[in-house]
């Protein structure tokens, strides 16, 4: 996909079909997660791998109108699915590193989208869209619709509610009576969980709440 030009109608149809089919496949496999012999996503690790591939595809959609809203719409859907589905798997400490890495990618992805940036897969972050000189000289206008206030409100709700749900889920990763925060501290992961989506929330002007604060919401 060319990052300085919107998708053609044919490209958009193919992109929408691919993303919709992939969402359906992942959802179907997720529903069968308790039957390992009947699903390709029996573990949280396998689920995250599938979502990582879909995230990478969505981020290839150029932030150039009229394609810009498509990237935002699909990323909102992916975010909602992930935040609701992760807690459907047993909380295993062995999976936490991969989960944090995925959430960090999602955090950086949202920062890029909120800034109308192009995604750089090598750097794992957004970069400013650079318009080629020949396009500037030809007078070609490139526009990128910003994320709407309604979408920002939905995103904020997904992240805060989802993070609160993750805290409850994490509590199930330790033996009864043991503090899960201590377990995370021993694993060197507490601060990273505490800072989930801090960049995205800060970009929207709403700093992330610590995990312990979310429990009181």
PDB file of C-alpha atoms in Angstrom:
ATOM      1  CA  UNK A   1       0.000   0.000   0.000  1.00  0.00           C
ATOM      2  CA  UNK A   2       1.248   3.490  -0.896  1.00  0.00           C
ATOM      3  CA  UNK A   3       1.184   5.599   2.273  1.00  0.00           C
ATOM      4  CA  UNK A   4       0.740   8.894   0.403  1.00  0.00           C
ATOM      5  CA  UNK A   5      -2.326   7.914  -1.602  1.00  0.00           C
ATOM      6  CA  UNK A   6      -5.673   6.544  -0.415  1.00  0.00           C
ATOM      7  CA  UNK A   7      -6.763   3.042  -1.256  1.00  0.00           C
ATOM      8  CA  UNK A   8      -8.488   2.628  -4.580  1.00  0.00           C
ATOM      9  CA  UNK A   9     -12.063   1.342  -4.436  1.00  0.00           C
ATOM     10  CA  UNK A  10     -10.841  -2.115  -5.435  1.00  0.00           C
ATOM     11  CA  UNK A  11      -8.097  -2.065  -2.793  1.00  0.00           C
ATOM     12  CA  UNK A  12     -10.548  -0.887  -0.172  1.00  0.00           C
ATOM     13  CA  UNK A  13     -12.997  -3.679  -0.983  1.00  0.00           C
ATOM     14  CA  UNK A  14     -10.214  -6.261  -0.700  1.00  0.00           C
ATOM     15  CA  UNK A  15      -8.929  -4.743   2.544  1.00  0.00           C
ATOM     16  CA  UNK A  16     -12.390  -4.670   4.120  1.00  0.00           C
ATOM     17  CA  UNK A  17     -13.080  -8.249   3.036  1.00  0.00           C
ATOM     18  CA  UNK A  18      -9.758  -9.472   4.397  1.00  0.00           C
ATOM     19  CA  UNK A  19     -10.183  -7.729   7.753  1.00  0.00           C
ATOM     20  CA  UNK A  20     -13.809  -8.831   8.146  1.00  0.00           C
ATOM     21  CA  UNK A  21     -12.933 -12.445   7.276  1.00  0.00           C
ATOM     22  CA  UNK A  22      -9.996 -12.401   9.691  1.00  0.00           C
ATOM     23  CA  UNK A  23     -12.111 -11.007  12.510  1.00  0.00           C
ATOM     24  CA  UNK A  24     -14.666 -13.754  11.878  1.00  0.00           C
ATOM     25  CA  UNK A  25     -12.006 -16.473  11.843  1.00  0.00           C
ATOM     26  CA  UNK A  26     -10.448 -15.224  15.078  1.00  0.00           C
ATOM     27  CA  UNK A  27     -13.824 -14.890  16.801  1.00  0.00           C
ATOM     28  CA  UNK A  28     -14.845 -18.393  15.737  1.00  0.00           C
ATOM     29  CA  UNK A  29     -11.565 -19.889  16.932  1.00  0.00           C
ATOM     30  CA  UNK A  30     -11.745 -17.931  20.195  1.00  0.00           C
ATOM     31  CA  UNK A  31     -15.190 -19.314  20.999  1.00  0.00           C
ATOM     32  CA  UNK A  32     -13.736 -22.831  20.732  1.00  0.00           C
ATOM     33  CA  UNK A  33     -10.663 -22.030  22.844  1.00  0.00           C
ATOM     34  CA  UNK A  34     -11.639 -24.569  25.513  1.00  0.00           C
ATOM     35  CA  UNK A  35     -11.518 -27.347  22.890  1.00  0.00           C
ATOM     36  CA  UNK A  36      -7.844 -27.428  21.809  1.00  0.00           C
ATOM     37  CA  UNK A  37      -8.409 -30.060  19.131  1.00  0.00           C
ATOM     38  CA  UNK A  38     -11.027 -27.896  17.402  1.00  0.00           C
ATOM     39  CA  UNK A  39      -9.396 -24.462  17.416  1.00  0.00           C
ATOM     40  CA  UNK A  40      -6.221 -22.813  16.174  1.00  0.00           C
ATOM     41  CA  UNK A  41      -6.282 -20.384  19.121  1.00  0.00           C
ATOM     42  CA  UNK A  42      -6.279 -22.593  22.222  1.00  0.00           C
ATOM     43  CA  UNK A  43      -3.909 -20.337  24.172  1.00  0.00           C
ATOM     44  CA  UNK A  44      -3.498 -16.653  24.881  1.00  0.00           C
ATOM     45  CA  UNK A  45      -0.162 -16.746  23.058  1.00  0.00           C
ATOM     46  CA  UNK A  46      -1.763 -18.073  19.858  1.00  0.00           C
ATOM     47  CA  UNK A  47      -4.553 -15.501  20.123  1.00  0.00           C
ATOM     48  CA  UNK A  48      -2.073 -12.637  20.481  1.00  0.00           C
ATOM     49  CA  UNK A  49      -0.098 -13.874  17.462  1.00  0.00           C
ATOM     50  CA  UNK A  50      -3.267 -13.802  15.354  1.00  0.00           C
ATOM     51  CA  UNK A  51      -4.203 -10.339  16.538  1.00  0.00           C
ATOM     52  CA  UNK A  52      -0.640  -9.093  15.991  1.00  0.00           C
ATOM     53  CA  UNK A  53      -0.852 -10.062  12.326  1.00  0.00           C
ATOM     54  CA  UNK A  54      -4.223  -8.351  11.944  1.00  0.00           C
ATOM     55  CA  UNK A  55      -2.942  -5.233  13.704  1.00  0.00           C
ATOM     56  CA  UNK A  56       0.008  -5.070  11.311  1.00  0.00           C
ATOM     57  CA  UNK A  57      -2.333  -5.227   8.322  1.00  0.00           C
ATOM     58  CA  UNK A  58      -4.674  -2.537   9.657  1.00  0.00           C
ATOM     59  CA  UNK A  59      -1.748  -0.208  10.280  1.00  0.00           C
ATOM     60  CA  UNK A  60      -0.739  -0.491   6.615  1.00  0.00           C
ATOM     61  CA  UNK A  61      -3.889   1.407   5.625  1.00  0.00           C
ATOM     62  CA  UNK A  62      -2.663   4.882   4.646  1.00  0.00           C
ATOM     63  CA  UNK A  63      -3.782   7.831   6.806  1.00  0.00           C
ATOM     64  CA  UNK A  64      -4.932   9.651   3.688  1.00  0.00           C
ATOM     65  CA  UNK A  65      -8.585  10.492   3.052  1.00  0.00           C
ATOM     66  CA  UNK A  66     -10.888   8.839   2.254  1.00  0.00           C
ATOM     67  CA  UNK A  67      -9.008   5.821   3.679  1.00  0.00           C
ATOM     68  CA  UNK A  68      -8.201   7.391   7.061  1.00  0.00           C
ATOM     69  CA  UNK A  69     -11.492   6.533   8.821  1.00  0.00           C
ATOM     70  CA  UNK A  70     -11.144   2.895   7.786  1.00  0.00           C
ATOM     71  CA  UNK A  71      -7.946   2.514   9.774  1.00  0.00           C
ATOM     72  CA  UNK A  72      -9.540   4.102  12.833  1.00  0.00           C
ATOM     73  CA  UNK A  73     -12.715   2.009  12.623  1.00  0.00           C
ATOM     74  CA  UNK A  74     -10.843  -1.273  12.335  1.00  0.00           C
ATOM     75  CA  UNK A  75      -8.405  -0.365  15.109  1.00  0.00           C
ATOM     76  CA  UNK A  76     -11.283   0.459  17.455  1.00  0.00           C
ATOM     77  CA  UNK A  77     -12.838  -2.898  16.695  1.00  0.00           C
ATOM     78  CA  UNK A  78      -9.575  -4.743  17.258  1.00  0.00           C
ATOM     79  CA  UNK A  79      -9.013  -2.910  20.543  1.00  0.00           C
ATOM     80  CA  UNK A  80     -12.470  -3.794  21.805  1.00  0.00           C
ATOM     81  CA  UNK A  81     -12.088  -7.444  20.815  1.00  0.00           C
ATOM     82  CA  UNK A  82      -8.683  -7.758  22.460  1.00  0.00           C
ATOM     83  CA  UNK A  83      -9.679  -6.097  25.722  1.00  0.00           C
ATOM     84  CA  UNK A  84     -12.738  -8.344  25.979  1.00  0.00           C
ATOM     85  CA  UNK A  85     -11.073 -11.571  24.868  1.00  0.00           C
ATOM     86  CA  UNK A  86      -7.747 -11.666  26.693  1.00  0.00           C
ATOM     87  CA  UNK A  87      -9.487 -12.287  30.003  1.00  0.00           C
ATOM     88  CA  UNK A  88     -11.215 -15.332  28.504  1.00  0.00           C
ATOM     89  CA  UNK A  89      -7.939 -17.231  28.721  1.00  0.00           C
ATOM     90  CA  UNK A  90      -6.382 -18.485  31.974  1.00  0.00           C
ATOM     91  CA  UNK A  91      -3.938 -15.912  33.379  1.00  0.00           C
ATOM     92  CA  UNK A  92      -0.521 -17.524  33.033  1.00  0.00           C
ATOM     93  CA  UNK A  93       2.559 -15.606  34.145  1.00  0.00           C
ATOM     94  CA  UNK A  94       4.458 -17.102  31.213  1.00  0.00           C
ATOM     95  CA  UNK A  95       2.206 -15.199  28.811  1.00  0.00           C
ATOM     96  CA  UNK A  96       2.488 -11.795  30.476  1.00  0.00           C
ATOM     97  CA  UNK A  97       5.617 -10.680  28.611  1.00  0.00           C
ATOM     98  CA  UNK A  98       4.001 -11.315  25.224  1.00  0.00           C
ATOM     99  CA  UNK A  99       0.790  -9.638  26.391  1.00  0.00           C
ATOM    100  CA  UNK A 100       2.665  -6.531  27.497  1.00  0.00           C
ATOM    101  CA  UNK A 101       4.568  -6.361  24.217  1.00  0.00           C
ATOM    102  CA  UNK A 102       1.308  -6.569  22.270  1.00  0.00           C
ATOM    103  CA  UNK A 103      -0.365  -3.920  24.419  1.00  0.00           C
ATOM    104  CA  UNK A 104       2.642  -1.651  23.928  1.00  0.00           C
ATOM    105  CA  UNK A 105       2.342  -2.068  20.144  1.00  0.00           C
ATOM    106  CA  UNK A 106      -1.361  -1.238  20.399  1.00  0.00           C
ATOM    107  CA  UNK A 107      -0.564   1.801  22.537  1.00  0.00           C
ATOM    108  CA  UNK A 108       1.962   3.072  19.986  1.00  0.00           C
ATOM    109  CA  UNK A 109      -0.479   2.296  17.160  1.00  0.00           C
ATOM    110  CA  UNK A 110      -3.111   4.533  18.722  1.00  0.00           C
ATOM    111  CA  UNK A 111      -0.643   7.350  19.224  1.00  0.00           C
ATOM    112  CA  UNK A 112       0.166   7.146  15.511  1.00  0.00           C
ATOM    113  CA  UNK A 113      -3.522   7.158  14.552  1.00  0.00           C
ATOM    114  CA  UNK A 114      -4.341  10.050  16.875  1.00  0.00           C
ATOM    115  CA  UNK A 115      -1.492  12.015  15.270  1.00  0.00           C
ATOM    116  CA  UNK A 116      -2.503  10.969  11.727  1.00  0.00           C
ATOM    117  CA  UNK A 117       0.919   9.403  11.277  1.00  0.00           C
ATOM    118  CA  UNK A 118       2.149   6.596   9.057  1.00  0.00           C
ATOM    119  CA  UNK A 119       3.073   3.388  10.859  1.00  0.00           C
ATOM    120  CA  UNK A 120       6.736   2.399  10.657  1.00  0.00           C
ATOM    121  CA  UNK A 121       6.895  -1.366  11.360  1.00  0.00           C
ATOM    122  CA  UNK A 122      10.668  -1.338  11.764  1.00  0.00           C
ATOM    123  CA  UNK A 123      10.589   1.322  14.466  1.00  0.00           C
ATOM    124  CA  UNK A 124       7.314   0.126  15.975  1.00  0.00           C
ATOM    125  CA  UNK A 125       5.876   3.630  16.064  1.00  0.00           C
ATOM    126  CA  UNK A 126       4.242   6.284  13.951  1.00  0.00           C
ATOM    127  CA  UNK A 127       6.186   8.721  11.785  1.00  0.00           C
ATOM    128  CA  UNK A 128       5.012  11.907  10.125  1.00  0.00           C
ATOM    129  CA  UNK A 129       3.646  11.581   6.615  1.00  0.00           C
ATOM    130  CA  UNK A 130       6.157  13.011   4.132  1.00  0.00           C
ATOM    131  CA  UNK A 131       4.653  14.327   0.909  1.00  0.00           C
ATOM    132  CA  UNK A 132       6.868  13.739  -2.164  1.00  0.00           C
ATOM    133  CA  UNK A 133       8.117  16.888  -3.898  1.00  0.00           C
ATOM    134  CA  UNK A 134       6.450  15.979  -7.186  1.00  0.00           C
ATOM    135  CA  UNK A 135       3.059  15.756  -5.449  1.00  0.00           C
ATOM    136  CA  UNK A 136       3.604  19.161  -3.846  1.00  0.00           C
ATOM    137  CA  UNK A 137       4.631  20.701  -7.139  1.00  0.00           C
ATOM    138  CA  UNK A 138       1.578  19.274  -8.875  1.00  0.00           C
ATOM    139  CA  UNK A 139      -0.674  20.927  -6.319  1.00  0.00           C
ATOM    140  CA  UNK A 140      -2.064  17.611  -5.083  1.00  0.00           C
ATOM    141  CA  UNK A 141      -3.871  18.054  -1.761  1.00  0.00           C
ATOM    142  CA  UNK A 142      -3.499  15.380   0.905  1.00  0.00           C
ATOM    143  CA  UNK A 143      -5.879  15.380   3.836  1.00  0.00           C
ATOM    144  CA  UNK A 144      -6.128  13.122   6.869  1.00  0.00           C
ATOM    145  CA  UNK A 145      -9.327  13.266   8.907  1.00  0.00           C
ATOM    146  CA  UNK A 146      -8.603  13.459  12.649  1.00  0.00           C
ATOM    147  CA  UNK A 147     -10.077  10.939  15.074  1.00  0.00           C
ATOM    148  CA  UNK A 148     -13.493  12.296  16.021  1.00  0.00           C
ATOM    149  CA  UNK A 149     -14.498  13.186  19.568  1.00  0.00           C
ATOM    150  CA  UNK A 150     -16.997  10.317  19.554  1.00  0.00           C
ATOM    151  CA  UNK A 151     -14.245   7.883  18.586  1.00  0.00           C
ATOM    152  CA  UNK A 152     -11.932   9.321  21.239  1.00  0.00           C
ATOM    153  CA  UNK A 153     -14.621   8.883  23.872  1.00  0.00           C
ATOM    154  CA  UNK A 154     -15.201   5.287  22.804  1.00  0.00           C
ATOM    155  CA  UNK A 155     -11.477   4.571  22.790  1.00  0.00           C
ATOM    156  CA  UNK A 156     -10.992   6.040  26.261  1.00  0.00           C
ATOM    157  CA  UNK A 157     -13.863   3.922  27.569  1.00  0.00           C
ATOM    158  CA  UNK A 158     -12.473   0.753  25.957  1.00  0.00           C
ATOM    159  CA  UNK A 159      -9.033   1.301  27.455  1.00  0.00           C
ATOM    160  CA  UNK A 160     -10.088   2.257  30.969  1.00  0.00           C
ATOM    161  CA  UNK A 161     -12.775  -0.415  31.256  1.00  0.00           C
ATOM    162  CA  UNK A 162     -10.542  -3.016  29.641  1.00  0.00           C
ATOM    163  CA  UNK A 163      -7.608  -2.218  31.913  1.00  0.00           C
ATOM    164  CA  UNK A 164      -9.840  -2.526  34.972  1.00  0.00           C
ATOM    165  CA  UNK A 165     -10.939  -5.933  33.679  1.00  0.00           C
ATOM    166  CA  UNK A 166      -7.322  -6.957  33.243  1.00  0.00           C
ATOM    167  CA  UNK A 167      -6.649  -6.135  36.876  1.00  0.00           C
ATOM    168  CA  UNK A 168      -9.361  -8.531  38.001  1.00  0.00           C
ATOM    169  CA  UNK A 169      -8.000 -11.135  35.607  1.00  0.00           C
ATOM    170  CA  UNK A 170      -4.463 -10.703  36.926  1.00  0.00           C
ATOM    171  CA  UNK A 171      -5.711 -11.368  40.438  1.00  0.00           C
ATOM    172  CA  UNK A 172      -6.516 -14.898  39.281  1.00  0.00           C
ATOM    173  CA  UNK A 173      -2.905 -15.567  38.302  1.00  0.00           C
ATOM    174  CA  UNK A 174      -1.706 -16.009  41.878  1.00  0.00           C
ATOM    175  CA  UNK A 175      -2.545 -18.540  44.587  1.00  0.00           C
ATOM    176  CA  UNK A 176      -5.491 -17.623  46.773  1.00  0.00           C
ATOM    177  CA  UNK A 177      -4.521 -15.043  49.330  1.00  0.00           C
ATOM    178  CA  UNK A 178      -1.371 -13.926  47.510  1.00  0.00           C
ATOM    179  CA  UNK A 179      -1.084 -10.366  46.251  1.00  0.00           C
ATOM    180  CA  UNK A 180      -0.842 -10.390  42.431  1.00  0.00           C
ATOM    181  CA  UNK A 181       1.007  -7.065  42.543  1.00  0.00           C
ATOM    182  CA  UNK A 182       3.818  -8.767  44.454  1.00  0.00           C
ATOM    183  CA  UNK A 183       3.927 -11.472  41.791  1.00  0.00           C
ATOM    184  CA  UNK A 184       4.241  -8.831  39.077  1.00  0.00           C
ATOM    185  CA  UNK A 185       6.940  -7.051  41.047  1.00  0.00           C
ATOM    186  CA  UNK A 186       8.944 -10.270  41.291  1.00  0.00           C
ATOM    187  CA  UNK A 187       8.562 -10.751  37.546  1.00  0.00           C
ATOM    188  CA  UNK A 188       9.656  -7.175  36.898  1.00  0.00           C
ATOM    189  CA  UNK A 189       6.371  -6.444  35.126  1.00  0.00           C
ATOM    190  CA  UNK A 190       4.383  -4.386  37.601  1.00  0.00           C
ATOM    191  CA  UNK A 191       5.362  -0.956  36.305  1.00  0.00           C
ATOM    192  CA  UNK A 192       4.641  -1.929  32.708  1.00  0.00           C
ATOM    193  CA  UNK A 193       1.163  -3.147  33.615  1.00  0.00           C
ATOM    194  CA  UNK A 194       0.683   0.003  35.659  1.00  0.00           C
ATOM    195  CA  UNK A 195       1.538   2.115  32.594  1.00  0.00           C
ATOM    196  CA  UNK A 196      -0.740   0.345  30.105  1.00  0.00           C
ATOM    197  CA  UNK A 197      -1.869   2.760  27.374  1.00  0.00           C
ATOM    198  CA  UNK A 198      -0.310   5.706  29.174  1.00  0.00           C
ATOM    199  CA  UNK A 199       0.875   7.172  25.860  1.00  0.00           C
ATOM    200  CA  UNK A 200      -2.531   6.944  24.197  1.00  0.00           C
ATOM    201  CA  UNK A 201      -4.396   8.388  27.170  1.00  0.00           C
ATOM    202  CA  UNK A 202      -1.845  11.176  27.510  1.00  0.00           C
ATOM    203  CA  UNK A 203      -2.204  11.939  23.795  1.00  0.00           C
ATOM    204  CA  UNK A 204      -5.929  12.368  24.356  1.00  0.00           C
ATOM    205  CA  UNK A 205      -5.285  14.564  27.369  1.00  0.00           C
ATOM    206  CA  UNK A 206      -6.253  11.967  29.938  1.00  0.00           C
ATOM    207  CA  UNK A 207      -3.400  10.337  31.800  1.00  0.00           C
ATOM    208  CA  UNK A 208      -3.602   6.686  32.652  1.00  0.00           C
ATOM    209  CA  UNK A 209      -4.780   5.653  36.096  1.00  0.00           C
ATOM    210  CA  UNK A 210      -2.652   3.286  38.159  1.00  0.00           C
ATOM    211  CA  UNK A 211      -4.017  -0.273  38.362  1.00  0.00           C
ATOM    212  CA  UNK A 212      -4.859   0.087  42.028  1.00  0.00           C
ATOM    213  CA  UNK A 213      -6.895   3.240  41.283  1.00  0.00           C
ATOM    214  CA  UNK A 214      -8.909   1.573  38.535  1.00  0.00           C
ATOM    215  CA  UNK A 215     -10.303  -0.921  40.994  1.00  0.00           C
ATOM    216  CA  UNK A 216     -12.204   1.883  42.708  1.00  0.00           C
ATOM    217  CA  UNK A 217     -13.837   3.200  39.532  1.00  0.00           C
TER     218      UNK A 217
END
